[in-house]
Amino acid sequence: MKSTVISIVLTAASAGSAMAATPVYLDPKAPIEDRVEDALSRMTLEEKVALCHAQSKFSSAGVPRLGIPEVWMSDGPHGVRAEINWNDWGHAGWTNDSVTAFPALTALAATWNPDMAALYGKNVGEEARYREKDVLLGPGVNIYRTPLNGRNFEYMGEDPFLASVMVVPYVRELQKNGVAACVKHFALNNQEQWRGNINVDVSDRALYEIYLPAFKAAVQDGGAWSIMGAYNKVWNQHCCHNKRLLEDILRGEWGFDGVVITDWGGAHDTREAALNGLDIEMGSFTNGLTSESEFTYDDYFLARPFLELIRKGEVPESVADDKARRILRLIFRTAMNTEKPFGSLHSPEHYAAAKAIGDESIVLLRNTGILPLDPAAGRKILVVGDNAVRKLTDGGGSSELKVKDYVSPLEAIREVFGPENVTFAQGYAAGRPMYSSEEVIPAAVQDSLRAEAVAKAAEADVVIYVGGLNKNAFQDCESTDRREYELPFGQNELIEALIAANPSTVIANITGNAYAMPWADRVPAILHVGYLGTMGGASMADVLSGAVNPSGKMPYSIPVRLQDNGAHAFDATSYPGVESAEGDVLFGACAPQQRYAEDILVGYRWHDTRKIPARYAFGHGLSYTTFAYGKPVLSAKELGPDGKLELTVPVTNTGSREGAEVVQLYIADDKASVLRPVKELKGFEKVTLAPGETREVTFTVTPDMLAFFDEGAHAWRTEPGSFTALVGGSSATADAKVRFKYAE
Ligand code: GLC
């Protein structure tokens, strides 16, 4: 004991003599890379390895001896999750961690407004900073491939261009708070079924044209400081330590200088984790053999096993240096960033931001004229539906949020239309939000709730139905997919009965996914509302009353039937995959195999190319005013390899009130040597127009917008020939066309 103390004292003494000059790594004015190298030079092997794995559920070690802080992470993409216990998934029960719940990311995508993405990143970043988090585990940008994916609500829709444009401002503004984005889940985690082990087989064209672009944009344009590896496999190797994904593509092709963090429990092999580009192993029950019990963090793959590989000389210490270097860079960008602000929590500004994003996210799918409802008319309104009162920030998995405030649709509708004019009937019961199991509701309960709602409907002037999906397992929830495309809890039967009792039944469903709408042509209006968080009810009420003119556009198609969706047009190999052996999904022997058979034809690309009209198309969304498109004009008829064309299209507000339109530009390759979608989104701009106003909207067309990914050449290629630019207010109504040639 004595000798230890003496050695500490001597170290302190020597350090004391060195205290005169501030070490470079502690000098905030020194370039980050100098600080990284200086810190690394002072670290032991044990300290480098300690940086590379969890020390608790949501933190990894710093270097206490050098005064380098720990890395604190938190979910999630829509706000800062309540504090979790040190070593289990329970809530710590703090009283200072209630937050603002911002709209889910499909709702952000439905705004088609990059300014809203910037506002989102700034505000959620201020809350993460105030909660002293260094890494926010989001945004998620996995492509919406199937309406059954339980986590689509956490992502940005079916189109890679829309997701690429919307993710960048979120990342940039978030990181200005000294909080790292952790863009997830990289890659091909497009469903929850068997997510821990499924091996996804996909063509390079689909990988590069559909599934990678949003991650690439987040890295190259957003400057993301971290990426989260996905649970699943691709090319039969887990994404969290997948050489081609992490070394060849992410770092080799994209130049990523940040940190790769596993999904929680996503590491399965020490040597792969050491050599294939993983930096920090997070999670639980990660002994790779059985589920966790007393399992300690020192047993993680990148903990003692990694240290032993290096000590035995099987892996060079330089591998640990590379990981430590990237993790130190993350720490200097976040925890040790002396420029970072202090942040704030559930401020009026954050509520205003959540409201503004929610307002712009609501999609008016159908309106025969019943909307907006004038509050002054004093109509007797019946609100029906569990989602009118349910706190939809509970449940859903890791994106759950403990909110300080939550404005429910019923409260907001009563506020706007007068409590004396608004009554409520639950209509159906949905059970408690549980994870991977569900509460069975007796049929007698549902029958009774339905009867009560229908009886009340007959007495009302207008019925506003607020149902949809929720955050229960097998709904919009992590770790499980939906079991069917139809609304759950007998809602279609209820909606049919409501329509029969009162034809003035407005549908204002809340969901994170598309769903079957057999009654769509028999209701006077349909709103498609995402999970909008703290201010969601207020946004819905303001759209219903007309205080807000809806301007949202669908970020994903709404098929009439599930089998109209490309992923479901083939056998089980396409969805949900086929399980080749029994076993524990996350860590067992089972190895489900899946082939993305629709390939590049995801979403509207499938509907267009297979000529299967969606019930409501990608990019669709109505307004309380109307818009007309003039003829698009090109600055030239031919585009060369280094050239660009200006496309100008006049858009007019032909209605009687101000409104915003998302002008969408699609490009069609009129004759290609390979199969290509009929058209692809390559530009959009949201413009607000006064009644009668005409605006010339301009897009710049460049050769890269015409390219497809040539698998043989492993490069993007634009073939000479004829192309068509199509402009309009949705993928189904982009009828304003103009042709041009591309010549090399
Ligand atoms: C979960 C999720 C991931 C989340 C992480 C931490 O399994 O897949 O999105 O950030 O674990 O909760």
mmCIF file of N, CA, C and O in Angstrom, residues 633-639 644-646 738-741:
data_model
loop_
_atom_site.group_PDB
_atom_site.id
_atom_site.type_symbol
_atom_site.label_atom_id
_atom_site.label_comp_id
_atom_site.label_asym_id
_atom_site.label_seq_id
_atom_site.Cartn_x
_atom_site.Cartn_y
_atom_site.Cartn_z
ATOM 1 N N VAL A 633 -40.083 25.700 -68.018
ATOM 2 C CA VAL A 633 -39.199 26.147 -69.098
ATOM 3 C C VAL A 633 -37.754 25.862 -68.704
ATOM 4 O O VAL A 633 -37.368 26.083 -67.550
ATOM 5 N N LEU A 634 -36.985 25.349 -69.657
ATOM 6 C CA LEU A 634 -35.576 25.046 -69.407
ATOM 7 C C LEU A 634 -34.684 26.095 -70.047
ATOM 8 O O LEU A 634 -35.007 26.637 -71.109
ATOM 9 N N SER A 635 -33.555 26.379 -69.416
ATOM 10 C CA SER A 635 -32.619 27.382 -69.947
ATOM 11 C C SER A 635 -31.962 26.877 -71.221
ATOM 12 O O SER A 635 -31.434 27.650 -72.010
ATOM 13 N N ALA A 636 -31.982 25.558 -71.446
ATOM 14 C CA ALA A 636 -31.447 25.011 -72.700
ATOM 15 C C ALA A 636 -32.077 23.636 -72.909
ATOM 16 O O ALA A 636 -32.682 23.068 -71.998
ATOM 17 N N LYS A 637 -31.921 23.130 -74.142
ATOM 18 C CA LYS A 637 -32.543 21.841 -74.439
ATOM 19 C C LYS A 637 -31.564 20.693 -74.219
ATOM 20 O O LYS A 637 -31.923 19.526 -74.293
ATOM 21 N N GLU A 638 -30.294 21.027 -73.988
ATOM 22 C CA GLU A 638 -29.292 19.976 -73.869
ATOM 23 C C GLU A 638 -28.381 20.255 -72.680
ATOM 24 O O GLU A 638 -28.021 21.413 -72.413
ATOM 25 N N LEU A 639 -28.007 19.197 -71.978
ATOM 26 C CA LEU A 639 -27.146 19.318 -70.795
ATOM 27 C C LEU A 639 -25.877 18.519 -71.052
ATOM 28 O O LEU A 639 -25.942 17.396 -71.526
ATOM 29 N N LYS A 644 -25.169 22.695 -66.463
ATOM 30 C CA LYS A 644 -26.372 22.678 -65.629
ATOM 31 C C LYS A 644 -27.469 23.422 -66.371
ATOM 32 O O LYS A 644 -27.195 24.300 -67.207
ATOM 33 N N LEU A 645 -28.669 23.012 -66.103
ATOM 34 C CA LEU A 645 -29.839 23.662 -66.719
ATOM 35 C C LEU A 645 -30.638 24.337 -65.615
ATOM 36 O O LEU A 645 -30.692 23.840 -64.497
ATOM 37 N N GLU A 646 -31.258 25.446 -65.924
ATOM 38 C CA GLU A 646 -32.190 26.073 -64.983
ATOM 39 C C GLU A 646 -33.603 25.723 -65.444
ATOM 40 O O GLU A 646 -33.952 25.956 -66.608
ATOM 41 N N VAL A 738 -41.232 18.726 -69.168
ATOM 42 C CA VAL A 738 -40.406 19.300 -70.232
ATOM 43 C C VAL A 738 -39.249 18.339 -70.486
ATOM 44 O O VAL A 738 -38.694 17.754 -69.548
ATOM 45 N N ARG A 739 -38.951 18.106 -71.775
ATOM 46 C CA ARG A 739 -37.908 17.158 -72.135
ATOM 47 C C ARG A 739 -36.593 17.857 -72.403
ATOM 48 O O ARG A 739 -36.569 19.028 -72.777
ATOM 49 N N PHE A 740 -35.483 17.107 -72.199
ATOM 50 C CA PHE A 740 -34.178 17.641 -72.560
ATOM 51 C C PHE A 740 -33.244 16.470 -72.849
ATOM 52 O O PHE A 740 -33.576 15.318 -72.558
ATOM 53 N N LYS A 741 -32.113 16.785 -73.433
ATOM 54 C CA LYS A 741 -31.155 15.736 -73.751
ATOM 55 C C LYS A 741 -29.911 15.880 -72.885
ATOM 56 O O LYS A 741 -29.520 16.998 -72.513
#
